C-alpha positions as a Python dict, from the first residue, in 0.01 Angstrom:
ca = {
    (1, 'M'): (0, 0, 0),
    (2, 'Y'): (363, 94, -48),
    (3, 'A'): (497, 359, -286),
    (4, 'I'): (851, 268, -384),
    (5, 'V'): (1020, 584, -506),
    (6, 'D'): (1343, 671, -679),
    (7, 'I'): (1448, 1012, -808),
    (8, 'E'): (1738, 1165, -997),
    (9, 'T'): (1837, 1520, -904),
    (10, 'T'): (2071, 1805, -992),
    (11, 'G'): (2243, 1793, -653),
    (12, 'G'): (2248, 1663, -299),
    (13, 'H'): (1991, 1875, -113),
    (14, 'A'): (1637, 1971, -193),
    (15, 'N'): (1616, 2342, -120),
    (16, 'A'): (1875, 2436, -383),
    (17, 'N'): (1836, 2158, -641),
    (18, 'G'): (1573, 2017, -868),
    (19, 'I'): (1439, 1674, -960),
    (20, 'T'): (1522, 1556, -1311),
    (21, 'E'): (1339, 1221, -1308),
    (22, 'I'): (1101, 1036, -1076),
    (23, 'A'): (969, 680, -1079),
    (24, 'I'): (709, 531, -844),
    (25, 'C'): (615, 164, -807),
    (26, 'I'): (292, 103, -616),
    (27, 'H'): (332, -224, -425),
    (28, 'N'): (44, -406, -254),
    (29, 'G'): (263, -608, -21),
    (30, 'H'): (299, -892, -270),
    (31, 'E'): (386, -734, -602),
    (32, 'V'): (398, -409, -799),
    (33, 'V'): (50, -320, -924),
    (34, 'Q'): (118, 21, -1081),
    (35, 'R'): (413, 208, -1224),
    (36, 'Y'): (473, 577, -1289),
    (37, 'E'): (778, 749, -1434),
    (38, 'T'): (855, 1082, -1592),
    (39, 'L'): (1141, 1313, -1673),
    (40, 'V'): (1115, 1651, -1500),
    (41, 'N'): (1248, 1989, -1609),
    (42, 'P'): (1442, 2105, -1299),
    (43, 'G'): (1457, 2467, -1415),
    (44, 'V'): (1837, 2472, -1381),
    (45, 'D'): (2127, 2321, -1569),
    (46, 'I'): (2226, 1968, -1475),
    (47, 'P'): (2593, 1956, -1366),
    (48, 'V'): (2820, 1773, -1607),
    (49, 'Y'): (2924, 1506, -1356),
    (50, 'I'): (2557, 1425, -1282),
    (51, 'Q'): (2483, 1405, -1655),
    (52, 'A'): (2768, 1154, -1681),
    (53, 'L'): (2637, 953, -1384),
    (54, 'T'): (2269, 937, -1481),
    (55, 'G'): (2280, 985, -1856),
    (56, 'I'): (2013, 1257, -1824),
    (57, 'S'): (2117, 1564, -2022),
    (58, 'N'): (1983, 1918, -2037),
    (59, 'E'): (1845, 1841, -2384),
    (60, 'M'): (1644, 1544, -2249),
    (61, 'V'): (1462, 1751, -1985),
    (62, 'R'): (1425, 2074, -2184),
    (63, 'T'): (1080, 1976, -2314),
    (64, 'A'): (977, 1786, -1998),
    (65, 'R'): (716, 1932, -1764),
    (66, 'P'): (833, 2115, -1451),
    (67, 'F'): (763, 1949, -1118),
    (68, 'K'): (468, 2173, -1036),
    (69, 'D'): (288, 2037, -1345),
    (70, 'V'): (330, 1674, -1234),
    (71, 'A'): (289, 1740, -860),
    (72, 'Y'): (-87, 1657, -862),
    (73, 'D'): (-27, 1311, -1011),
    (74, 'I'): (267, 1240, -780),
    (75, 'F'): (81, 1352, -467),
    (76, 'N'): (-218, 1135, -547),
    (77, 'L'): (4, 832, -600),
    (78, 'L'): (192, 885, -273),
    (79, 'H'): (-92, 1006, -50),
    (80, 'G'): (-213, 727, 175),
    (81, 'C'): (83, 500, 93),
    (82, 'I'): (395, 414, 287),
    (83, 'F'): (690, 594, 123),
    (84, 'V'): (968, 342, 53),
    (85, 'A'): (1313, 419, -87),
    (86, 'H'): (1676, 315, -62),
    (87, 'N'): (1806, 584, 178),
    (88, 'V'): (1453, 710, 220),
    (89, 'N'): (1537, 1041, 388),
    (90, 'F'): (1709, 1166, 73),
    (91, 'D'): (1425, 1085, -169),
    (92, 'H'): (1155, 1185, 79),
    (93, 'S'): (1317, 1522, 154),
    (94, 'F'): (1325, 1611, -218),
    (95, 'V'): (972, 1494, -296),
    (96, 'K'): (818, 1651, 15),
    (97, 'Y'): (999, 1982, -43),
    (98, 'H'): (901, 2014, -410),
    (99, 'L'): (544, 1904, -342),
    (100, 'A'): (525, 2174, -76),
    (101, 'Q'): (652, 2429, -328),
    (102, 'A'): (362, 2324, -552),
    (103, 'G'): (109, 2355, -266),
    (104, 'Y'): (82, 1992, -150),
    (105, 'D'): (154, 1873, 203),
    (106, 'L'): (280, 1514, 194),
    (107, 'Q'): (229, 1330, 523),
    (108, 'C'): (312, 960, 520),
    (109, 'N'): (512, 694, 699),
    (110, 'K'): (851, 603, 559),
    (111, 'L'): (1053, 285, 522),
    (112, 'C'): (1421, 273, 433),
    (113, 'T'): (1537, -36, 243),
    (114, 'V'): (1897, 33, 350),
    (115, 'R'): (1802, 10, 718),
    (116, 'L'): (1569, -285, 661),
    (117, 'S'): (1832, -472, 461),
    (118, 'R'): (2084, -435, 742),
    (119, 'K'): (1834, -590, 984),
    (120, 'I'): (1672, -857, 766),
    (121, 'L'): (1976, -948, 556),
    (122, 'P'): (2275, -904, 789),
    (123, 'G'): (2630, -981, 682),
    (124, 'M'): (2625, -832, 331),
    (125, 'S'): (2953, -676, 220),
    (126, 'S'): (2778, -358, 108),
    (127, 'Y'): (2427, -212, 135),
    (128, 'S'): (2447, 33, -153),
    (129, 'L'): (2165, -43, -399),
    (130, 'G'): (2389, -156, -685),
    (131, 'K'): (2617, -383, -483),
    (132, 'L'): (2336, -523, -267),
    (133, 'C'): (2125, -611, -572),
    (134, 'H'): (2427, -773, -738),
    (135, 'Q'): (2485, -992, -430),
    (136, 'L'): (2116, -1093, -429),
    (137, 'G'): (2093, -1156, -802),
    (138, 'I'): (1852, -868, -863),
    (139, 'G'): (1901, -727, -1213),
    (140, 'N'): (1902, -359, -1305),
    (141, 'A'): (1947, -266, -1669),
    (142, 'A'): (1916, 108, -1601),
    (143, 'R'): (2135, 186, -1301),
    (144, 'H'): (2118, 550, -1185),
    (145, 'R'): (1794, 603, -1373),
    (146, 'A'): (1477, 643, -1170),
    (147, 'A'): (1277, 360, -1333),
    (148, 'G'): (1561, 107, -1320),
    (149, 'D'): (1646, 183, -958),
    (150, 'A'): (1279, 194, -851),
    (151, 'D'): (1215, -150, -1009),
    (152, 'A'): (1527, -291, -843),
    (153, 'T'): (1423, -143, -506),
    (154, 'A'): (1073, -291, -551),
    (155, 'E'): (1221, -636, -612),
    (156, 'L'): (1447, -592, -310),
    (157, 'F'): (1148, -482, -101),
    (158, 'T'): (951, -791, -203),
    (159, 'L'): (1246, -1004, -90),
    (160, 'L'): (1260, -816, 242),
    (161, 'L'): (885, -864, 299),
    (162, 'N'): (918, -1236, 238),
    (163, 'S'): (1231, -1270, 457),
    (164, 'D'): (1114, -1061, 752),
    (165, 'V'): (1069, -1345, 1003),
    (166, 'H'): (1136, -1113, 1300),
    (167, 'N'): (876, -851, 1198),
    (168, 'H'): (1124, -567, 1149),
    (169, 'I'): (899, -398, 892),
    (170, 'P'): (585, -388, 1112),
    (171, 'D'): (801, -271, 1404),
    (172, 'A'): (942, 12, 1196),
    (173, 'L'): (590, 126, 1108),
    (174, 'K'): (464, 142, 1464),
    (175, 'Q'): (356, 490, 1560),
    (176, 'R'): (622, 532, 1829),
    (177, 'S'): (902, 381, 1621),
    (178, 'K'): (1177, 620, 1515),
    (179, 'E'): (1334, 380, 1267),
    (180, 'Q'): (1236, 576, 959),
    (181, 'V'): (1393, 900, 1082),
    (182, 'L'): (1730, 752, 1176),
    (183, 'P'): (2030, 799, 945),
    (184, 'P'): (2044, 517, 689),
    (185, 'N'): (2377, 380, 814),
    (186, 'L'): (2301, 390, 1186),
    (187, 'H'): (2187, 72, 1359),
    (188, 'R'): (1905, 109, 1611),
    (189, 'K'): (2115, -66, 1878),
    (190, 'F'): (2325, 250, 1921),
    (191, 'I'): (2013, 451, 2006),
    (192, 'D'): (1886, 187, 2247),
    (193, 'K'): (2210, 198, 2447),
    (194, 'L'): (2199, 573, 2510),
    (195, 'P'): (2129, 680, 2870),
    (196, 'A'): (1888, 955, 2978),
    (197, 'T'): (2162, 1131, 3176),
    (198, 'P'): (2387, 1437, 3131),
    (199, 'G'): (2694, 1375, 2921),
    (200, 'V'): (2873, 1396, 2590),
    (201, 'Y'): (2794, 1194, 2277),
    (202, 'Y'): (3005, 1119, 1971),
    (203, 'F'): (2893, 1049, 1614),
    (204, 'H'): (3137, 826, 1421),
    (205, 'D'): (3174, 769, 1047),
    (206, 'N'): (3217, 432, 874),
    (207, 'K'): (3585, 421, 977),
    (208, 'G'): (3511, 496, 1340),
    (209, 'K'): (3639, 853, 1324),
    (210, 'V'): (3448, 1107, 1536),
    (211, 'V'): (3272, 1355, 1307),
    (212, 'Y'): (3061, 1535, 1570),
    (213, 'V'): (3069, 1588, 1946),
    (214, 'G'): (2769, 1719, 2140),
    (215, 'K'): (2665, 1770, 2500),
    (216, 'A'): (2329, 1700, 2659),
    (217, 'V'): (2132, 1715, 2982),
    (218, 'N'): (1962, 1400, 2854),
    (219, 'I'): (2184, 1216, 2603),
    (220, 'K'): (1910, 993, 2461),
    (221, 'K'): (1666, 1278, 2405),
    (222, 'R'): (1926, 1513, 2258),
    (223, 'V'): (2059, 1255, 2010),
    (224, 'A'): (1705, 1177, 1894),
    (225, 'S'): (1646, 1548, 1829),
    (226, 'H'): (1924, 1546, 1567),
    (227, 'F'): (1716, 1310, 1354),
    (228, 'A'): (1376, 1477, 1397),
    (229, 'G'): (1223, 1706, 1134),
    (230, 'N'): (1264, 1722, 760),
    (231, 'N'): (1542, 1974, 711),
    (232, 'S'): (1644, 1940, 347),
    (233, 'G'): (1958, 2155, 363),
    (234, 'A'): (2291, 2033, 228),
    (235, 'Q'): (2464, 2042, 567),
    (236, 'R'): (2208, 1816, 736),
    (237, 'Q'): (2193, 1572, 446),
    (238, 'E'): (2571, 1529, 446),
    (239, 'F'): (2571, 1507, 826),
    (240, 'M'): (2315, 1225, 830),
    (241, 'R'): (2502, 1021, 568),
    (242, 'H'): (2819, 1019, 777),
    (243, 'I'): (2667, 882, 1099),
    (244, 'H'): (2743, 509, 1136),
    (245, 'Q'): (2796, 471, 1512),
    (246, 'I'): (2730, 658, 1838),
    (247, 'S'): (2930, 644, 2159),
    (248, 'F'): (2887, 847, 2476),
    (249, 'Q'): (3046, 956, 2803),
    (250, 'E'): (2823, 1015, 3105),
    (251, 'C'): (2884, 1325, 3319),
    (252, 'G'): (2752, 1420, 3659),
    (253, 'T'): (2611, 1759, 3557),
    (254, 'E'): (2539, 1973, 3255),
    (255, 'L'): (2840, 2191, 3341),
    (256, 'M'): (3069, 1887, 3337),
    (257, 'A'): (2918, 1792, 3001),
    (258, 'L'): (2976, 2142, 2862),
    (259, 'L'): (3340, 2141, 2969),
    (260, 'T'): (3398, 1788, 2840),
    (261, 'E'): (3241, 1884, 2506),
    (262, 'A'): (3477, 2182, 2477),
    (263, 'V'): (3779, 1965, 2559),
    (264, 'E'): (3678, 1695, 2311),
    (265, 'I'): (3611, 1938, 2027),
    (266, 'K'): (3959, 2084, 2070),
    (267, 'R'): (4112, 1736, 2094),
    (268, 'L'): (3928, 1564, 1810),
    (269, 'W'): (3848, 1861, 1582),
    (270, 'P'): (3535, 1688, 1441),
    (271, 'K'): (3428, 1765, 1086),
    (272, 'F'): (3074, 1881, 1168),
    (273, 'N'): (3149, 2089, 1481),
    (274, 'R'): (3174, 2444, 1359),
    (275, 'S'): (3160, 2627, 1692),
    (276, 'Q'): (3436, 2640, 1956),
    (277, 'K'): (3705, 2613, 1690),
    (278, 'Q'): (3814, 2974, 1722),
    (279, 'L'): (3991, 3160, 2000),
    (280, 'E'): (3720, 3307, 2221),
    (281, 'F'): (3925, 3604, 2344),
    (282, 'N'): (4115, 3785, 2072),
    (283, 'F'): (4372, 3980, 2278),
    (284, 'G'): (4621, 3899, 2550),
    (285, 'L'): (4869, 4056, 2787),
    (286, 'Y'): (5219, 3944, 2683),
    (287, 'T'): (5575, 3991, 2807),
    (288, 'Y'): (5890, 4011, 2598),
    (289, 'E'): (6247, 4120, 2661),
    (290, 'D'): (6388, 4404, 2453),
    (291, 'Q'): (6749, 4437, 2332),
    (292, 'R'): (6860, 4613, 2652),
    (293, 'G'): (6712, 4341, 2874),
    (294, 'Y'): (6403, 4529, 2993),
    (295, 'V'): (6090, 4314, 3019),
    (296, 'R'): (5803, 4477, 2834),
    (297, 'L'): (5437, 4420, 2926),
    (298, 'V'): (5209, 4485, 2626),
    (299, 'V'): (4862, 4410, 2489),
    (300, 'D'): (4868, 4228, 2157),
    (301, 'K'): (4642, 4022, 1934),
    (302, 'R'): (4628, 3655, 2035),
    (303, 'R'): (4800, 3403, 1817),
    (304, 'K'): (4759, 3029, 1807),
    (305, 'Y'): (4980, 2840, 2054),
    (306, 'S'): (5083, 3164, 2230),
    (307, 'S'): (5078, 3188, 2610),
    (308, 'P'): (4959, 3530, 2730),
    (309, 'V'): (4988, 3634, 3093),
    (310, 'H'): (4619, 3727, 3081),
    (311, 'T'): (4349, 3722, 2813),
    (312, 'C'): (4122, 4009, 2712),
    (313, 'S'): (3801, 4023, 2513),
    (314, 'S'): (3908, 4338, 2326),
    (315, 'L'): (4199, 4578, 2278),
    (316, 'L'): (4009, 4838, 2483),
    (317, 'T'): (3970, 4616, 2791),
    (318, 'G'): (4332, 4506, 2759),
    (319, 'R'): (4454, 4866, 2750),
    (320, 'A'): (4236, 4953, 3051),
    (321, 'L'): (4385, 4664, 3251),
    (322, 'L'): (4739, 4759, 3148),
    (323, 'T'): (4678, 5122, 3247),
    (324, 'R'): (4573, 5009, 3597),
    (325, 'L'): (4891, 4802, 3628),
    (326, 'I'): (5104, 5097, 3513),
    (327, 'D'): (4955, 5317, 3787),
    (328, 'A'): (4966, 5052, 4059),
    (329, 'Y'): (5323, 4929, 3995),
    (330, 'E'): (5484, 5243, 3848),
    (331, 'L'): (5550, 5085, 3510),
    (332, 'C'): (5663, 5284, 3210),
    (333, 'P'): (5375, 5383, 2973),
    (334, 'K'): (5618, 5394, 2683),
    (335, 'F'): (5759, 5048, 2754),
    (336, 'C'): (5402, 4921, 2776),
    (337, 'M'): (5314, 5082, 2439),
    (338, 'V'): (5034, 5285, 2600),
    (339, 'Q'): (5219, 5609, 2526),
    (340, 'T'): (5348, 5602, 2170),
    (341, 'N'): (5441, 5965, 2105),
    (342, 'A'): (5785, 6121, 2149),
    (343, 'D'): (5678, 6346, 2436),
    (344, 'T'): (5817, 6320, 2787),
    (345, 'C'): (5711, 6000, 2966),
    (346, 'T'): (5384, 6041, 3152),
    (347, 'G'): (5472, 5779, 3415),
    (348, 'T'): (5445, 5844, 3790),
    (349, 'N'): (5822, 5888, 3826),
    (350, 'A'): (5898, 6014, 3479),
    (351, 'T'): (6239, 6152, 3568),
    (352, 'Q'): (6349, 5816, 3706),
    (353, 'C'): (6176, 5611, 3433),
    (354, 'A'): (6336, 5318, 3254),
    (355, 'C'): (6264, 5466, 2910),
    (356, 'S'): (6504, 5751, 2987),
    (357, 'G'): (6770, 5511, 3110),
    (358, 'N'): (6740, 5627, 3469),
    (359, 'E'): (6616, 5297, 3612),
    (360, 'T'): (6817, 4978, 3611),
    (361, 'V'): (6707, 4667, 3425),
    (362, 'A'): (6685, 4468, 3747),
    (363, 'S'): (6474, 4731, 3923),
    (364, 'Y'): (6228, 4775, 3637),
    (365, 'N'): (6196, 4402, 3564),
    (366, 'Q'): (6113, 4339, 3930),
    (367, 'K'): (5824, 4586, 3898),
    (368, 'V'): (5694, 4393, 3598),
    (369, 'L'): (5720, 4065, 3788),
    (370, 'N'): (5535, 4222, 4082),
    (371, 'A'): (5259, 4338, 3847),
    (372, 'I'): (5220, 3991, 3699),
    (373, 'E'): (5215, 3832, 4044),
    (374, 'G'): (4958, 4084, 4166),
    (375, 'L'): (4742, 4010, 3863),
    (376, 'K'): (4758, 3636, 3936),
    (377, 'Q'): (4672, 3682, 4303),
    (378, 'A'): (4366, 3884, 4206),
    (379, 'L'): (4239, 3591, 3998),
    (380, 'P'): (4009, 3348, 4179),
    (381, 'T'): (4096, 3000, 4306),
    (382, 'F'): (3801, 2780, 4401),
    (383, 'A'): (3625, 2452, 4329),
    (384, 'I'): (3273, 2370, 4212),
    (385, 'R'): (3130, 2068, 4388),
    (386, 'D'): (2811, 1918, 4248),
    (387, 'E'): (2625, 1595, 4172),
    (388, 'G'): (2818, 1296, 4041),
    (389, 'R'): (2732, 1012, 3806),
    (390, 'K'): (2651, 785, 4102),
    (391, 'D'): (2509, 838, 4449),
    (392, 'D'): (2843, 788, 4624),
    (393, 'E'): (3041, 1050, 4429),
    (394, 'H'): (3046, 1421, 4353),
    (395, 'S'): (3170, 1602, 4045),
    (396, 'C'): (3445, 1856, 4108),
    (397, 'I'): (3586, 2135, 3889),
    (398, 'L'): (3894, 2333, 3997),
    (399, 'I'): (3974, 2692, 3899),
    (400, 'E'): (4327, 2792, 4000),
    (401, 'E'): (4437, 3155, 3962),
    (402, 'G'): (4159, 3223, 3716),
    (403, 'R'): (4232, 2923, 3493),
    (404, 'L'): (4062, 2587, 3469),
    (405, 'Y'): (4303, 2338, 3627),
    (406, 'G'): (4096, 2026, 3572),
    (407, 'M'): (3791, 1826, 3672),
    (408, 'G'): (3685, 1482, 3783),
    (409, 'Y'): (3492, 1289, 4045),
    (410, 'I'): (3559, 1259, 4418),
    (411, 'S'): (3410, 1061, 4704),
    (412, 'H'): (3085, 1182, 4850),
    (413, 'Y'): (3263, 1201, 5191),
    (414, 'M'): (3577, 1389, 5087),
    (415, 'E'): (3622, 1739, 5236),
    (416, 'A'): (3774, 1879, 4913),
    (417, 'N'): (3893, 2211, 5057),
    (418, 'N'): (4267, 2141, 5038),
    (419, 'L'): (4409, 2260, 4707),
    (420, 'A'): (4711, 2027, 4691),
    (421, 'Q'): (4508, 1723, 4797),
    (422, 'L'): (4226, 1797, 4554),
    (423, 'K'): (4463, 1809, 4258),
    (424, 'N'): (4552, 1445, 4318),
    (425, 'Y'): (4195, 1342, 4238),
    (426, 'L'): (4134, 1559, 3932),
    (427, 'T'): (4240, 1522, 3570),
    (428, 'P'): (4419, 1834, 3435),
    (429, 'Y'): (4275, 1978, 3113),
    (430, 'P'): (4394, 2254, 2880),
    (431, 'S'): (4206, 2568, 2975),
    (432, 'N'): (4059, 2831, 2748),
    (433, 'D'): (3857, 3147, 2804),
    (434, 'Y'): (3527, 2987, 2710),
    (435, 'M'): (3568, 2713, 2971),
    (436, 'R'): (3704, 2942, 3242),
    (437, 'N'): (3425, 3197, 3207),
    (438, 'M'): (3164, 2921, 3200),
    (439, 'V'): (3279, 2794, 3540),
    (440, 'I'): (3316, 3141, 3695),
    (441, 'T'): (2968, 3239, 3573),
    (442, 'H'): (2824, 2915, 3713),
    (443, 'A'): (2987, 2987, 4051),
    (444, 'E'): (2827, 3333, 4054),
    (445, 'Q'): (2484, 3187, 3974),
    (446, 'F'): (2509, 2901, 4225),
    (447, 'P'): (2733, 3025, 4510),
    (448, 'W'): (2637, 2732, 4738),
    (449, 'K'): (2825, 2496, 4503),
    (450, 'K'): (3147, 2696, 4540),
    (451, 'V'): (3421, 2563, 4770),
    (452, 'E'): (3687, 2802, 4897),
    (453, 'L'): (4028, 2633, 4904),
    (454, 'V'): (4326, 2649, 5136),
    (455, 'A'): (4675, 2610, 4990),
    (456, 'V'): (4811, 2389, 5269),
}
């Protein structure tokens, strides 16, 4: 038996919205044998735009029973049936959530008439319920009302049952089938093409635009995990509706996948990626030239598109680094904004200090340049060599002077210890602190993967 369900609600996700109307058509595989419909008092005001869409007003539901009072009847109708709806995950998430709030645990298989229509009736211009029914000549005198849409879906389902010459419906109901949990607009073929390898995957909307980028040790398994469970939150519901296609990029290792994910998020700025969109380190070591021509070395807050000499996780660590450079290269504490009072300069050679005008511009600026060069030389240069995508290649990641230079794949037989030669085989990428620290930490954890380089 099939329970064909349609609901009207106060909003788009179950855990913060109520049901205003529900209709259920019990279908025996040939025809509808029982109908149920009722208005429901959602316990909250219905937004004006939803009242305009559905025609259900606050006055209409004021005397209706709350969901908990109709939950027993609804559960008994649905229990033991296959839950069918147009975009089934939406209706099922609401009904399951509100039944659970009333003390009932709904466990049943699901079928989505959007997904089934795409398979059984390919080539339609649209698979929204209204437009699809219009193309098929299925009438609906009460569009956006639960009973009218449930009856139309039941008629559509009967047509799908009778047209299913390739057994898509039985296949979707098989125990190991994941059809019913997939987003309504995503064709199964995209899942079937996914490899069980490390890499990066992309979710695309109906226009092909990337709306989410993720990384995985096993792409196929990780993508499937996005669609598991019954999270009824607004973010997940909107996320699922936007997924129309999936593409992927295989990587040799998880580290390569992590770095590629970070690069792609910065490049594509996908709608549903909320992490890695902020600067990871908030402070930097900057240089600027004052009015007299002296080059100042200071710690300042990082700004977008700025290019600091060095990045720092906090103002405190930046000041500590700058203090070490002041001592090591005899820089002026006042010019470095470490000493801000009007007292005598506390530098090593205070009497000869630039702030008092006793050191030439050329002499002081050379000290600053020496400090910057010393800082760069103290930063590591090395490569990470690891497994590739195929047996005859290795993945390679290059850190040069503490920054990610780039990454790529090299021959299994290549020595890869010559810095200049290695650069010819790698693709340069914009570096950031998150990526750099990821590689340096990985090198510390797996020192046997680290390749020391010669600058010949």
